[in-house]
Short mmCIF file of C-alpha atoms and ligand atoms in Angstrom, two decimals:
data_model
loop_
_atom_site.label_atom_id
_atom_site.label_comp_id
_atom_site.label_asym_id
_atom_site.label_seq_id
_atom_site.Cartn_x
_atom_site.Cartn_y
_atom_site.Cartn_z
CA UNK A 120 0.00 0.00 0.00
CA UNK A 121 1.08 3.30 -0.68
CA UNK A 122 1.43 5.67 2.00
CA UNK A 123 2.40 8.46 0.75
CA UNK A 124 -1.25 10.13 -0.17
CA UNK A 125 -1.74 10.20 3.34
CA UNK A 126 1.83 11.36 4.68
CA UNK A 127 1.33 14.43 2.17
CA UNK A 128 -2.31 14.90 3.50
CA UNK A 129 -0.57 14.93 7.07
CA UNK A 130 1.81 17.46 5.92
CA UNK A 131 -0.33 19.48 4.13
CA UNK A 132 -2.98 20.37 6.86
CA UNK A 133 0.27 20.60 9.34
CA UNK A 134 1.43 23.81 9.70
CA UNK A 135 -2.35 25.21 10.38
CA UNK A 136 -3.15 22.93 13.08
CA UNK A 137 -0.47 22.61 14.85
CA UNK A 138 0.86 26.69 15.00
CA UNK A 139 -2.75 26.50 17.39
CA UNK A 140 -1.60 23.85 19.17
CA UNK A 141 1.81 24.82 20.05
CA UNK A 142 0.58 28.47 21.18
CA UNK A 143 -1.89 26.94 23.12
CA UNK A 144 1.15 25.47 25.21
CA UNK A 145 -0.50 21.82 26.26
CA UNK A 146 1.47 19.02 24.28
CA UNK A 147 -1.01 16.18 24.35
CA UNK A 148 -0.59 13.82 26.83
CA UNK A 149 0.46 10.55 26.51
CA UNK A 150 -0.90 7.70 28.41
CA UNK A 151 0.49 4.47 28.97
CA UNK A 152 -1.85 1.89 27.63
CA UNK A 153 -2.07 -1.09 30.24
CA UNK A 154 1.86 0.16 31.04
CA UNK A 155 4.85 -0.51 28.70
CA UNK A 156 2.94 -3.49 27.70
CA UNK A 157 4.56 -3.15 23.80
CA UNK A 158 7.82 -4.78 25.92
CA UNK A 159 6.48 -6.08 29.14
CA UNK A 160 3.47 -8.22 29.93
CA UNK A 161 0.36 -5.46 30.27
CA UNK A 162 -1.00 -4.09 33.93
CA UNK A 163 1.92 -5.51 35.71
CA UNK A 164 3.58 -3.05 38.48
CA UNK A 165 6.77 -3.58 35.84
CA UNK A 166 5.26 -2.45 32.99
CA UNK A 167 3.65 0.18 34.90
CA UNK A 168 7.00 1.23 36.18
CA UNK A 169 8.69 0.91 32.40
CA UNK A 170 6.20 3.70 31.31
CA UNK A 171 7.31 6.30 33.85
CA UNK A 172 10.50 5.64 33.18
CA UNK A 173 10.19 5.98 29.62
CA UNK A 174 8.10 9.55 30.13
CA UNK A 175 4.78 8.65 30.63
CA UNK A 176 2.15 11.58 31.72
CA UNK A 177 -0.44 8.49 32.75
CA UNK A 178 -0.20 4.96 33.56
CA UNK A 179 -3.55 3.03 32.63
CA UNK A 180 -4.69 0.47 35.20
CA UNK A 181 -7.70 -1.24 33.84
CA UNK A 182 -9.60 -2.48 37.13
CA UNK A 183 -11.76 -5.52 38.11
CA UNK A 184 -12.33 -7.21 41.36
CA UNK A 185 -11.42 -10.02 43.18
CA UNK A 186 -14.25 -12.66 45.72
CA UNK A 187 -12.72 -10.54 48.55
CA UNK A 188 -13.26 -6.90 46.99
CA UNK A 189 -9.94 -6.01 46.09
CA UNK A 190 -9.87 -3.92 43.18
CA UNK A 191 -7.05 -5.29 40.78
CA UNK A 192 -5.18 -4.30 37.15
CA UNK A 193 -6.72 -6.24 34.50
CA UNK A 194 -8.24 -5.59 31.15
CA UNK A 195 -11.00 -8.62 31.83
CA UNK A 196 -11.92 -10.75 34.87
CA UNK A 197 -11.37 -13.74 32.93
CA UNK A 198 -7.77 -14.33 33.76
CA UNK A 199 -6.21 -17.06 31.76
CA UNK A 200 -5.67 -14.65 28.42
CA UNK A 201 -2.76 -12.84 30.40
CA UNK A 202 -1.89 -14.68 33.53
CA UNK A 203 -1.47 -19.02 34.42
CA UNK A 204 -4.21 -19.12 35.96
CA UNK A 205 -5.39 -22.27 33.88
CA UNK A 206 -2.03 -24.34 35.19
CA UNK A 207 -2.91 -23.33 38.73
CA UNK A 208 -6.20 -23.85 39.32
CA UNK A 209 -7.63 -26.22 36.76
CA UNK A 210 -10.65 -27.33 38.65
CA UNK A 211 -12.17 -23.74 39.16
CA UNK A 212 -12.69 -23.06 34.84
CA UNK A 213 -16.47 -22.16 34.86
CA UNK A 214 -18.85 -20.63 32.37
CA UNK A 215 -20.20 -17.55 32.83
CA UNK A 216 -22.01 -14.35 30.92
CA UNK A 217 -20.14 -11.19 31.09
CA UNK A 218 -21.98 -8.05 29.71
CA UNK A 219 -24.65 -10.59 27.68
CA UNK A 220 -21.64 -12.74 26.14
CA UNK A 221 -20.88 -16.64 27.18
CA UNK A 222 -17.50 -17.02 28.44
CA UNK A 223 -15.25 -19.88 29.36
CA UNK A 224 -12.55 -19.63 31.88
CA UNK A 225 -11.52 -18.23 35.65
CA UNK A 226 -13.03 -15.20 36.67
CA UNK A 227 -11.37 -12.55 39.04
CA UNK A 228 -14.59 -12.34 40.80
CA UNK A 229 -13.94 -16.24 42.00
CA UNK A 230 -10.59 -15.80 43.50
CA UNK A 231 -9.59 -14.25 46.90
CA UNK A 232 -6.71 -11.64 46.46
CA UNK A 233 -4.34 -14.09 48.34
CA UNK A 234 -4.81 -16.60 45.33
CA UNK A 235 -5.07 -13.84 42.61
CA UNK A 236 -1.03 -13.16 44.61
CA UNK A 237 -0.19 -16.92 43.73
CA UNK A 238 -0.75 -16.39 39.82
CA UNK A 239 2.21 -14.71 37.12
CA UNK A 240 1.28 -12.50 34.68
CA UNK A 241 1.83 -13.59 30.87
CA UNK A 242 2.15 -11.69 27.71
CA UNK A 243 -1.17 -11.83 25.61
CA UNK A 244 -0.05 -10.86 22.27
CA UNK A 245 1.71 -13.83 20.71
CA UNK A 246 3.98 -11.68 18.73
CA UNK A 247 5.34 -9.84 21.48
CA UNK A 248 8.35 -11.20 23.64
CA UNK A 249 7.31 -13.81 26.37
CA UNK A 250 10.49 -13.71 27.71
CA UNK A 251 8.78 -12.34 30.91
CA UNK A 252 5.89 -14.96 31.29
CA UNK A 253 5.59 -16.26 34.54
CA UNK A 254 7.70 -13.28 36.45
CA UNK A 255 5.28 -10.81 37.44
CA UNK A 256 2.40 -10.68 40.00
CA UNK A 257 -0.98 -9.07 39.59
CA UNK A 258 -1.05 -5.97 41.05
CA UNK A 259 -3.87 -4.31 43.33
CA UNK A 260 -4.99 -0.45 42.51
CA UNK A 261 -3.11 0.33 45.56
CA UNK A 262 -0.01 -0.79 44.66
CA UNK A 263 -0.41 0.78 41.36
CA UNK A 264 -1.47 4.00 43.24
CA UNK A 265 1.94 3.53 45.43
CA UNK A 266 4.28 2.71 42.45
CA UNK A 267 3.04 6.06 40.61
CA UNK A 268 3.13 8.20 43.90
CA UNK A 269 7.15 7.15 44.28
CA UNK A 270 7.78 7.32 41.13
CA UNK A 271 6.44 10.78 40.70
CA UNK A 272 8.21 11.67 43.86
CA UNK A 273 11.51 10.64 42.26
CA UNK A 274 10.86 12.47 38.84
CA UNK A 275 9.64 15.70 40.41
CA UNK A 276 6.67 15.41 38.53
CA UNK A 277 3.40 13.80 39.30
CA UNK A 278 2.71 10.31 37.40
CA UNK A 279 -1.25 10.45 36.51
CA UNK A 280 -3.43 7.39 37.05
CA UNK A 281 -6.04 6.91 34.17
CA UNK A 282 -8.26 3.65 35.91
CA UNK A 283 -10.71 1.98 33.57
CA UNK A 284 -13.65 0.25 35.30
CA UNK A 285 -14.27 -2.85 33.67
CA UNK A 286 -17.60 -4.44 33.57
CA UNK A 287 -19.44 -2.19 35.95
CA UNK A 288 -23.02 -3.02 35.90
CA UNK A 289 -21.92 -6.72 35.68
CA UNK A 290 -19.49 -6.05 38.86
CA UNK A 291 -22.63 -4.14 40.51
CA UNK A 292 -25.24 -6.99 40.08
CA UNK A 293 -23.00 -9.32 42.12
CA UNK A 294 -22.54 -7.07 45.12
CA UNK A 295 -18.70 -6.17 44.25
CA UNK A 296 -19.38 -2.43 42.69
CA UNK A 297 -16.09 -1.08 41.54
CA UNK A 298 -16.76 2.63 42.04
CA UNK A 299 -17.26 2.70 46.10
CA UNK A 300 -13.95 0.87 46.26
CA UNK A 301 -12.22 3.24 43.47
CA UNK A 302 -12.76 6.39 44.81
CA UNK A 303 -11.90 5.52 48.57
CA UNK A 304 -8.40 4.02 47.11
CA UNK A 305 -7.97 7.37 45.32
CA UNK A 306 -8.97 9.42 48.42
CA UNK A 307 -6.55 7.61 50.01
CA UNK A 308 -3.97 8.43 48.20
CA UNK A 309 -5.04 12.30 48.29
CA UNK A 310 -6.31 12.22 44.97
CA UNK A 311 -9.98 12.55 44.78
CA UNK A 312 -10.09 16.04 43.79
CA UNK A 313 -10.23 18.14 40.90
CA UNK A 314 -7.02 18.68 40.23
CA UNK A 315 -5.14 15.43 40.73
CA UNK A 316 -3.60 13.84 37.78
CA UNK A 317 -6.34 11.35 37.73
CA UNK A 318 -8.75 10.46 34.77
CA UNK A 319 -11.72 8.04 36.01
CA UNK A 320 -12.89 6.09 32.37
CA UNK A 321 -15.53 3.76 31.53
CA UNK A 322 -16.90 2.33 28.13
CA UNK A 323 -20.47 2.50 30.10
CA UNK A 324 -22.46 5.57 30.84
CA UNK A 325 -24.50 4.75 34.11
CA UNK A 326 -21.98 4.56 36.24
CA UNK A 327 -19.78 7.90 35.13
CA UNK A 328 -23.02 9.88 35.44
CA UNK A 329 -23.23 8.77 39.28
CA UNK A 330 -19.77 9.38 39.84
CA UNK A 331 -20.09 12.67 38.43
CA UNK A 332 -22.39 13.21 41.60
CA UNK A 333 -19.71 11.61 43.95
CA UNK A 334 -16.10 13.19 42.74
CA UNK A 335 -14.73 16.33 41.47
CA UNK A 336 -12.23 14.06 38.96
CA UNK A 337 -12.84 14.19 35.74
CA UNK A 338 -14.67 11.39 33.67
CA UNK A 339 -13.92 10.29 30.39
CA UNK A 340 -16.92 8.40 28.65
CA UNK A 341 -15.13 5.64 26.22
CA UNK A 342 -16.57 5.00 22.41
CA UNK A 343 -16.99 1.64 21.25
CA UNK A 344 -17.30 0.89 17.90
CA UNK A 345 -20.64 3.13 16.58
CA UNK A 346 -23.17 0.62 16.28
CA UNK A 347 -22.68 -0.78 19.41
CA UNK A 348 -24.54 0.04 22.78
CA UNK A 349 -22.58 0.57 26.36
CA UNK A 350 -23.32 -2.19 28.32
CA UNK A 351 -25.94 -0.46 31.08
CA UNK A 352 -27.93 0.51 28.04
CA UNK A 353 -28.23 -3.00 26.91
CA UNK A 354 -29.23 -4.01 30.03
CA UNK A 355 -32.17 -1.32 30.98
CA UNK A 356 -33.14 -2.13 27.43
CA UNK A 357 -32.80 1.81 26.11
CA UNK A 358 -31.41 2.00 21.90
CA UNK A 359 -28.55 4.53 22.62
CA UNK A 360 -25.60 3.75 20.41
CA UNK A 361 -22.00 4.55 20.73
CA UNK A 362 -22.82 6.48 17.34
CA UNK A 363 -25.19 8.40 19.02
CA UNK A 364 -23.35 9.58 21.48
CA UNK A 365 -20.77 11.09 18.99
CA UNK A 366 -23.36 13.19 17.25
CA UNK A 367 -23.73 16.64 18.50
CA UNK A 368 -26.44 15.91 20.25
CA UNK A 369 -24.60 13.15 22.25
CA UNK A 370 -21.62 14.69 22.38
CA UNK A 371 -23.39 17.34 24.40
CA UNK A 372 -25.12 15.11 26.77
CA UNK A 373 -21.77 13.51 27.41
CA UNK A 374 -20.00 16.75 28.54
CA UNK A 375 -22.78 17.10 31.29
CA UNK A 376 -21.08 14.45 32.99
CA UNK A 377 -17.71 13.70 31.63
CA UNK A 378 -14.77 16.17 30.88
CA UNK A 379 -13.37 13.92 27.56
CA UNK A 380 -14.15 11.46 25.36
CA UNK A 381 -11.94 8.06 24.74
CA UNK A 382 -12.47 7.18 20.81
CA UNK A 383 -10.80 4.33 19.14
CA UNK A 384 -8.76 5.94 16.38
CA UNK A 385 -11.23 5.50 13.26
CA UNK A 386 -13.60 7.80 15.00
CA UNK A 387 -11.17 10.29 13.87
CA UNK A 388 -9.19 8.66 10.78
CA UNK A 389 -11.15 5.72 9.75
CA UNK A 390 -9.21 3.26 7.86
CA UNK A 391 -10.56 0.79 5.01
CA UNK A 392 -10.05 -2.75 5.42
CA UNK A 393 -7.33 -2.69 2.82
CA UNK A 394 -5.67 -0.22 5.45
CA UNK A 395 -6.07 2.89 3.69
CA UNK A 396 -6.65 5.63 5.41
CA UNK A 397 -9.94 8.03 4.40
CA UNK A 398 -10.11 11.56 5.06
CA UNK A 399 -10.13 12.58 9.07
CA UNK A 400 -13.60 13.23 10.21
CA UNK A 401 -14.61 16.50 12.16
CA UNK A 402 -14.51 14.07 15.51
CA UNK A 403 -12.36 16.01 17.27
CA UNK A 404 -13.58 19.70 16.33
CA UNK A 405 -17.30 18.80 17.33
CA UNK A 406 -15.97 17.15 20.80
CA UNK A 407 -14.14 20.32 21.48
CA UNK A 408 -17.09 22.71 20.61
CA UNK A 409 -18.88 20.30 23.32
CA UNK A 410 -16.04 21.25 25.66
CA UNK A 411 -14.80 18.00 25.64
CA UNK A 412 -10.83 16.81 25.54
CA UNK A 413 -10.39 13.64 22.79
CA UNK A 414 -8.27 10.85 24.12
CA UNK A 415 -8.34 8.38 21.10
CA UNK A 416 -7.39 4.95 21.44
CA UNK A 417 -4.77 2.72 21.19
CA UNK A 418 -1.83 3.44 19.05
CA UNK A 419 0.36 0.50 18.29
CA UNK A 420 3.54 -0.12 16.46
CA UNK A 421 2.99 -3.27 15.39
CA UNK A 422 3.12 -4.60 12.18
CA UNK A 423 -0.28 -6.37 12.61
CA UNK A 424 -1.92 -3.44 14.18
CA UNK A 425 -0.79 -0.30 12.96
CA UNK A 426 -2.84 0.23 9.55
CA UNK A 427 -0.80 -0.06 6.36
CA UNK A 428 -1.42 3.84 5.32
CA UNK A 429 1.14 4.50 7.90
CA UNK A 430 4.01 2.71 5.54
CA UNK A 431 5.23 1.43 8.83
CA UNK A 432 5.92 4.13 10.28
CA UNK A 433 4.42 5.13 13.65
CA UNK A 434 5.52 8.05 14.10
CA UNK A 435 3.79 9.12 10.83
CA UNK A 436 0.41 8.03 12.61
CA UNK A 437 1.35 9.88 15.64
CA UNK A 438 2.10 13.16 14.06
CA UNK A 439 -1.18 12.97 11.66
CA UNK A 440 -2.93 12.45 14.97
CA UNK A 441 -1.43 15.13 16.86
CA UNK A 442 -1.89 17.62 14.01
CA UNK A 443 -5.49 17.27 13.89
CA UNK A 444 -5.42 18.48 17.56
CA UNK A 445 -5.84 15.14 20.06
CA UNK A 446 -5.44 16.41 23.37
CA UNK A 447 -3.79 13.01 24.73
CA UNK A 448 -3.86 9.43 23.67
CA UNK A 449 -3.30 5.92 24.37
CA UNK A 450 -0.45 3.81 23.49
CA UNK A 451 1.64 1.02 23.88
CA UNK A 452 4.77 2.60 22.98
CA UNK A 453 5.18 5.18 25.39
CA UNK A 454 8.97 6.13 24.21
CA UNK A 455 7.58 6.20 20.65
CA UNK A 456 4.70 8.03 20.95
CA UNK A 457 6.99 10.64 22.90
CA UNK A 458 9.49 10.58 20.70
CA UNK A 459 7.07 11.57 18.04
CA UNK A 460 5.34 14.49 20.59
CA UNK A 461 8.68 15.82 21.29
CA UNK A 462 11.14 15.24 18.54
CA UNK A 463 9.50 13.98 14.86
CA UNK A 464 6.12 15.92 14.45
CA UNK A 465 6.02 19.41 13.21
CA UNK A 466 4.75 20.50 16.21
CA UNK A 467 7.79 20.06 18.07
CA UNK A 468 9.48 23.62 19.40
O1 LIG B 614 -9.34 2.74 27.88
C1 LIG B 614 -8.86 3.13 26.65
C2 LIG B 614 -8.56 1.89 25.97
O2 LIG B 614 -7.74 1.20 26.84
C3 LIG B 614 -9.82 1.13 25.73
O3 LIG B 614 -9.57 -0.06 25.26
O4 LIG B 614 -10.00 -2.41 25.60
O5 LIG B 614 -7.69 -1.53 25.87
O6 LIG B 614 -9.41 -1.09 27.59
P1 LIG B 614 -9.14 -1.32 26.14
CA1 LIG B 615 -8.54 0.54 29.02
#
């Protein structure tokens, strides 16, 4: 595929976009998706730790809960994708529906925190390096909290914590709510205000519009892809698509409650499935005229995941993003996406 149409398009629109940016002084920040997890196995205090050292603004600690009410880093309660789990506790694989789909496997919700402490973590993406399977433990919120408080101590600046709740309403039916627990671990560490480096995220809607009545910290409402529903919507049995919420019209109801929005990427550069890229899409400029920050989601080096109008090049997806005026986003390769914020794009002083 050729990649230059695009490259040129990024060039082109450039020099417009970005002169606002830079005079408006905020580089966009970038968030470590899951940790360093490009090089080390994802939501483990090490890859957490490899992200601040590599520059992180955020480290993103996706959270579920354990039998006991621990809140713990994980991007889904069913373990065995990313931990061994399945070698240590054969007998306990049950079936289960999460958020309306059947799944197989061992659920975080099943396991005491003391057990959760007996598993290693493992890297899910088969292409990456497993040289690190079996190392790492599974980390509570606290500890995650802790690691980012020394570490930002040590920097001399602050490390922000972007938690994800996963599978709220699903958490909530069975008596284990994640929010309660959340916010008393951040308030704990002295950061349920305003103005702590803390973004609270969630791919449903229910739950950031109560939080909005219970903290000060700002919410960011995640989009799935368009036709799809958030979870809590499925479940009171409303029609309110992810779609809808990026019209103007949604995009306004979300900024009564939330202070960004979390896109995946083709929300604002959809790509064909022959990994072309089309024209960018006025995403961003309607979310800001809602008063909304974009966060777009998750940027990737890989050859398998980052789109083929790119050439290969990340940084060349990077910069296109950056110059059509993302205010932060999410990636696996912190020191790349940096790299790019600070160095490649035209943006840079
Ligand atoms: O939370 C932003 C991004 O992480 C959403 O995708 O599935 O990696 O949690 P996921
Ligand atoms: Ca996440």
């Amino acid at each position: 595929m050729d990649s230059r149409p695009l490259i040129g398009f990024c060039a082109a629109i450039s020099a417009s976009l970005l002169s606002g940016l830079a005079a408006a002084g905020e580089p966009p920040l970038i968030i470590a998706h899951r940790g360093a997890s490009g090089y080390l196995p994802e939501h483990t205090l090490e890859a957490y730790a490899r992200a601040i050292e590599l520059g992180a603004d955020y480290i993103e600690p996706d959270l579920v809960i354990t039998k006991d009410g621990i809140l713990i880093a994980r991007h889904e309660n069913e373990l065995s994708d990313t931990t061994d789990v399945a070698n240590k506790f054969p007998e306990r694989k049950t079936s289960k529906v999460i958020d309306g789909r059947k799944t197989e496997g061992w659920f975080s919700e099943d396991f005491t925190l003391a057990e959760i402490k007996t598993l290693r973590a493992n890297e899910r993406i088969p292409s990456r390096s497993h040289a690190n399977d079996g190392k790492f433990e599974i980390p509570t919120f606290q500890e995650v909290l802790a690691l980012a408080a020394q570490a930002g101590a040590k920097r001399g600046r602050p490390v922000g914590i972007y938690p994800e709740t996963k599978h709220p309403s699903y958490f909530d039916q069975r008596g284990l709510p994640l929010e309660p627990r959340l916010l008393l671990a951040l308030a704990e560490a002295g950061l349920n205000r305003a103005d702590a480096p803390v973004f609270i995220q969630s791919f449903e809607t229910a739950n950031l519009k109560a939080l909005k009545e219970l903290t000060d910290i700002p919410l960011v409402q995640l989009f799935g892809a368009p036709g799809e529903q958030p979870y809590d919507e499925v479940r009171s049995g409303g029609h309110l698509t992810y779609g809808d919420l990026a019209t103007d019209q949604g995009l306004a109801s979300v900024a009564g409650y939330a202070a960004a929005v979390g896109p995946f990427k083709g929300y604002i550069v959809p790509i064909s499935r022959d990994g072309a890229a089309r024209p960018p899409t006025d995403f961003i400029a309607r979310a800001h005229a809602a008063g909304l920050k974009v966060h777009p989601y998750t940027f990737r080096s890989d050859p398998g995941f980052l789109a083929a109008a790119y050439g290969g090049d990340p940084v060349s997806e990077y910069c296109l993003f950056f110059a059509l005026g993302v205010d932060g986003l999410f990636t696996d390769y912190t020191d790349t996406a940096l790299k790019a914020r600070d160095e490649s794009c035209p943006m840079a002083p």
